[in-house]
Amino acid sequence: MTAAEIRLSVAIMHHPRRRERIPPLVRDCAPLTARVVTDPDPDGVPSPLRTAKVAWRAVADGATHHLVLQDDIRLIRSFATQVHHAIAARPEHGISLYSHWDSPQNSYLVRRAVIAGWPFAPLSLFEWTPTQGFVLPVRVARELADYLAGIPDDVKDDDEMVVMFCREAGIPVVGTVPHLVDHRFDPTIVGHPGRFHATVFLPAPVLSPTYWQFSTSAEEALARRCRSDEKLPYTVQLHRSRCLLRPLRPGSGEPVEHGFGWYWADHCGLVGLTVSQVVDGFDRLLGVTGLPSGLPWRLALEVWAAGYLLGADAVTVRRGEADGVGPPAAVGAGLAQAAMTSWITSGLAEPDAAGLTVERRAALVAIGLAGVSQGWLGGWQEAS
């Protein structure tokens, strides 16, 4: 299917509390025509699910695909063009246009795809599907509407229901890299705690006409992490200024939000790395660049370790690709810097974040990216 063959229906989930957001959001969708779907009971108990039920029914006549947006987002420049190209590349998939920057699984799966240099990231079958912007083929969108209709509104979270539907229906879900929408720093209607931001967002990305082409072998390699095809599926997390490994146990019923992770230095051997590989590379970096004044050694090492583990993991996706040994294309496009910046900003403990100047934060991003490059090269050499 080509982009010209896509006929996209758009619905915006809206709560009257955010009425000022609608005119600019509708304008930014142009030339797409967006239908605004207002919460049918705005004074009732807050429930995105209640509005999602209506939005997934609001399919325009003649559409091939249906996109549901939420009203607390902003869009990239040339949104309509890029979303058409993305759908044309994966017309039978569910496509998330966003992932939350510190979600336990999907944010790492997106960062892994960024560093591997691919425009889509297969998402978790068990973590909530990001629904700030979500596309489905029309047939599937209507099936989702039927599925949601039988769920009580007091369940509230539509994203938890969407992942269940897609898993049960066998609908593969991918996230766009970069994301095409970002979350505004607004309180959620339901009142979820924390800050909300995209994992990898560039307001005006420069993407070639062929950017969204995607190797099926790469998609399969990335998707194995979402299933149980690997001996030890895992993600890497920066949490309260510590680098952690989080083993995934698909289908075990273990909550994806659990707060338990394995400290990287104690368990990196399980993923084929040694502490000395990681630390020696860090020491070599400091021997060349030194440690920026006022930047704690402890913090710099944790960010380096996260980057190193990410790079060593991402290179496994490129093995067998002709250009696998070269630097990932996404690094040159600025996506890796965006992904690392959001990782650090979301992953630092509050006292550490408060003590960072703009210059020290930029130095941390550079250290993390240097770790990615070193881990990538080390992983490639190990495989060779």
mmCIF file of N, CA and C in Angstrom, residues 3 76-91 95-98 117-121 174-181 200 205-216 219 335:
data_model
loop_
_atom_site.group_PDB
_atom_site.id
_atom_site.type_symbol
_atom_site.label_atom_id
_atom_site.label_comp_id
_atom_site.label_asym_id
_atom_site.label_seq_id
_atom_site.Cartn_x
_atom_site.Cartn_y
_atom_site.Cartn_z
ATOM 1 N N ALA A 3 1.437 5.558 0.269
ATOM 2 C CA ALA A 3 0.893 6.639 1.086
ATOM 3 C C ALA A 3 -0.327 7.265 0.420
ATOM 4 N N ILE A 76 4.461 16.666 15.474
ATOM 5 C CA ILE A 76 5.626 17.097 14.715
ATOM 6 C C ILE A 76 5.170 17.957 13.533
ATOM 7 N N ARG A 77 6.118 18.704 12.982
ATOM 8 C CA ARG A 77 5.835 19.429 11.758
ATOM 9 C C ARG A 77 5.622 18.422 10.622
ATOM 10 N N SER A 78 4.746 18.746 9.691
ATOM 11 C CA SER A 78 4.411 17.854 8.563
ATOM 12 C C SER A 78 3.856 16.521 9.070
ATOM 13 N N PHE A 79 3.032 16.607 10.104
ATOM 14 C CA PHE A 79 2.481 15.411 10.731
ATOM 15 C C PHE A 79 1.733 14.532 9.736
ATOM 16 N N ALA A 80 0.845 15.121 8.945
ATOM 17 C CA ALA A 80 0.003 14.329 8.046
ATOM 18 C C ALA A 80 0.847 13.545 7.051
ATOM 19 N N THR A 81 1.891 14.174 6.528
ATOM 20 C CA THR A 81 2.749 13.486 5.562
ATOM 21 C C THR A 81 3.444 12.296 6.196
ATOM 22 N N GLN A 82 4.028 12.500 7.360
ATOM 23 C CA GLN A 82 4.804 11.431 7.990
ATOM 24 C C GLN A 82 3.909 10.300 8.476
ATOM 25 N N VAL A 83 2.730 10.603 8.984
ATOM 26 C CA VAL A 83 1.875 9.517 9.460
ATOM 27 C C VAL A 83 1.375 8.685 8.279
ATOM 28 N N HIS A 84 1.149 9.304 7.140
ATOM 29 C CA HIS A 84 0.768 8.542 5.949
ATOM 30 C C HIS A 84 1.893 7.602 5.508
ATOM 31 N N HIS A 85 3.115 8.103 5.488
ATOM 32 C CA HIS A 85 4.252 7.259 5.088
ATOM 33 C C HIS A 85 4.457 6.113 6.075
ATOM 34 N N ALA A 86 4.293 6.392 7.360
ATOM 35 C CA ALA A 86 4.465 5.336 8.361
ATOM 36 C C ALA A 86 3.403 4.252 8.192
ATOM 37 N N ILE A 87 2.159 4.648 7.979
ATOM 38 C CA ILE A 87 1.090 3.660 7.803
ATOM 39 C C ILE A 87 1.330 2.839 6.535
ATOM 40 N N ALA A 88 1.758 3.493 5.469
ATOM 41 C CA ALA A 88 2.002 2.774 4.219
ATOM 42 C C ALA A 88 3.073 1.705 4.388
ATOM 43 N N ALA A 89 4.031 1.948 5.275
ATOM 44 C CA ALA A 89 5.091 0.964 5.509
ATOM 45 C C ALA A 89 4.614 -0.224 6.321
ATOM 46 N N ARG A 90 3.617 -0.036 7.185
ATOM 47 C CA ARG A 90 3.099 -1.106 8.032
ATOM 48 C C ARG A 90 1.574 -1.032 8.088
ATOM 49 N N PRO A 91 0.902 -1.288 6.946
ATOM 50 C CA PRO A 91 -0.547 -1.037 6.880
ATOM 51 C C PRO A 91 -1.397 -1.998 7.688
ATOM 52 N N ILE A 95 -0.116 1.061 15.138
ATOM 53 C CA ILE A 95 1.039 1.956 15.169
ATOM 54 C C ILE A 95 0.836 2.994 16.264
ATOM 55 N N SER A 96 1.716 2.960 17.255
ATOM 56 C CA SER A 96 1.724 3.980 18.295
ATOM 57 C C SER A 96 2.652 5.105 17.858
ATOM 58 N N LEU A 97 2.196 6.316 18.008
ATOM 59 C CA LEU A 97 2.978 7.484 17.605
ATOM 60 C C LEU A 97 3.729 8.089 18.778
ATOM 61 N N TYR A 98 3.768 7.359 19.917
ATOM 62 C CA TYR A 98 4.330 7.899 21.161
ATOM 63 C C TYR A 98 4.671 6.735 22.074
ATOM 64 N N GLY A 117 19.060 1.773 14.502
ATOM 65 C CA GLY A 117 18.890 2.508 13.263
ATOM 66 C C GLY A 117 17.634 2.178 12.489
ATOM 67 N N TRP A 118 16.553 1.746 13.169
ATOM 68 C CA TRP A 118 15.332 1.350 12.486
ATOM 69 C C TRP A 118 14.184 2.287 12.817
ATOM 70 N N PRO A 119 13.251 2.502 11.866
ATOM 71 C CA PRO A 119 12.199 3.509 12.048
ATOM 72 C C PRO A 119 10.991 3.043 12.851
ATOM 73 N N PHE A 120 10.925 1.753 13.182
ATOM 74 C CA PHE A 120 9.840 1.243 14.015
ATOM 75 C C PHE A 120 10.414 0.383 15.132
ATOM 76 N N ALA A 121 9.732 0.386 16.266
ATOM 77 C CA ALA A 121 10.103 -0.461 17.399
ATOM 78 C C ALA A 121 8.920 -1.345 17.759
ATOM 79 N N VAL A 174 3.687 -1.560 16.695
ATOM 80 C CA VAL A 174 5.005 -0.935 16.637
ATOM 81 C C VAL A 174 4.879 0.530 17.021
ATOM 82 N N GLY A 175 5.997 1.090 17.501
ATOM 83 C CA GLY A 175 6.071 2.517 17.775
ATOM 84 C C GLY A 175 6.923 3.190 16.719
ATOM 85 N N THR A 176 6.553 4.392 16.321
ATOM 86 C CA THR A 176 7.346 5.118 15.335
ATOM 87 C C THR A 176 8.610 5.677 15.971
ATOM 88 N N VAL A 177 9.685 5.677 15.191
ATOM 89 C CA VAL A 177 10.977 6.219 15.633
ATOM 90 C C VAL A 177 11.451 7.191 14.551
ATOM 91 N N PRO A 178 11.305 8.508 14.763
ATOM 92 C CA PRO A 178 10.925 9.169 16.006
ATOM 93 C C PRO A 178 9.412 9.118 16.231
ATOM 94 N N HIS A 179 9.010 9.510 17.443
ATOM 95 C CA HIS A 179 7.592 9.633 17.724
ATOM 96 C C HIS A 179 7.037 10.835 16.950
ATOM 97 N N LEU A 180 5.786 10.713 16.572
ATOM 98 C CA LEU A 180 5.139 11.787 15.815
ATOM 99 C C LEU A 180 4.318 12.704 16.702
ATOM 100 N N VAL A 181 4.127 12.314 17.960
ATOM 101 C CA VAL A 181 3.450 13.184 18.926
ATOM 102 C C VAL A 181 4.247 13.193 20.227
ATOM 103 N N VAL A 200 11.442 9.612 22.309
ATOM 104 C CA VAL A 200 12.305 10.205 21.277
ATOM 105 C C VAL A 200 11.433 11.075 20.370
ATOM 106 N N PRO A 205 11.562 16.804 12.524
ATOM 107 C CA PRO A 205 12.579 15.873 12.030
ATOM 108 C C PRO A 205 12.749 15.972 10.513
ATOM 109 N N VAL A 206 13.977 15.770 10.065
ATOM 110 C CA VAL A 206 14.269 15.744 8.633
ATOM 111 C C VAL A 206 14.352 14.279 8.234
ATOM 112 N N LEU A 207 13.321 13.789 7.553
ATOM 113 C CA LEU A 207 13.212 12.373 7.207
ATOM 114 C C LEU A 207 13.093 12.238 5.698
ATOM 115 N N SER A 208 13.901 11.363 5.131
ATOM 116 C CA SER A 208 13.895 11.168 3.686
ATOM 117 C C SER A 208 12.604 10.476 3.251
ATOM 118 N N PRO A 209 12.263 10.543 1.953
ATOM 119 C CA PRO A 209 11.035 9.872 1.478
ATOM 120 C C PRO A 209 11.039 8.363 1.721
ATOM 121 N N THR A 210 12.230 7.772 1.820
ATOM 122 C CA THR A 210 12.318 6.318 2.025
ATOM 123 C C THR A 210 12.568 5.957 3.485
ATOM 124 N N TYR A 211 12.485 6.935 4.373
ATOM 125 C CA TYR A 211 12.878 6.703 5.765
ATOM 126 C C TYR A 211 12.124 5.541 6.400
ATOM 127 N N TRP A 212 10.834 5.405 6.140
ATOM 128 C CA TRP A 212 10.013 4.445 6.868
ATOM 129 C C TRP A 212 10.123 3.016 6.343
ATOM 130 N N GLN A 213 10.938 2.794 5.329
ATOM 131 C CA GLN A 213 11.165 1.429 4.877
ATOM 132 C C GLN A 213 11.849 0.641 5.984
ATOM 133 N N PHE A 214 11.427 -0.593 6.181
ATOM 134 C CA PHE A 214 11.844 -1.351 7.370
ATOM 135 C C PHE A 214 12.133 -2.794 6.996
ATOM 136 N N SER A 215 13.314 -3.260 7.350
ATOM 137 C CA SER A 215 13.718 -4.635 7.086
ATOM 138 C C SER A 215 12.871 -5.612 7.906
ATOM 139 N N THR A 216 12.308 -6.628 7.255
ATOM 140 C CA THR A 216 11.521 -7.617 7.992
ATOM 141 C C THR A 216 12.405 -8.423 8.926
ATOM 142 N N GLU A 219 12.817 -6.308 11.991
ATOM 143 C CA GLU A 219 11.590 -6.310 12.795
ATOM 144 C C GLU A 219 11.486 -7.595 13.609
ATOM 145 N N LEU A 335 18.475 11.427 16.513
ATOM 146 C CA LEU A 335 17.535 10.657 17.309
ATOM 147 C C LEU A 335 18.189 10.061 18.546
#
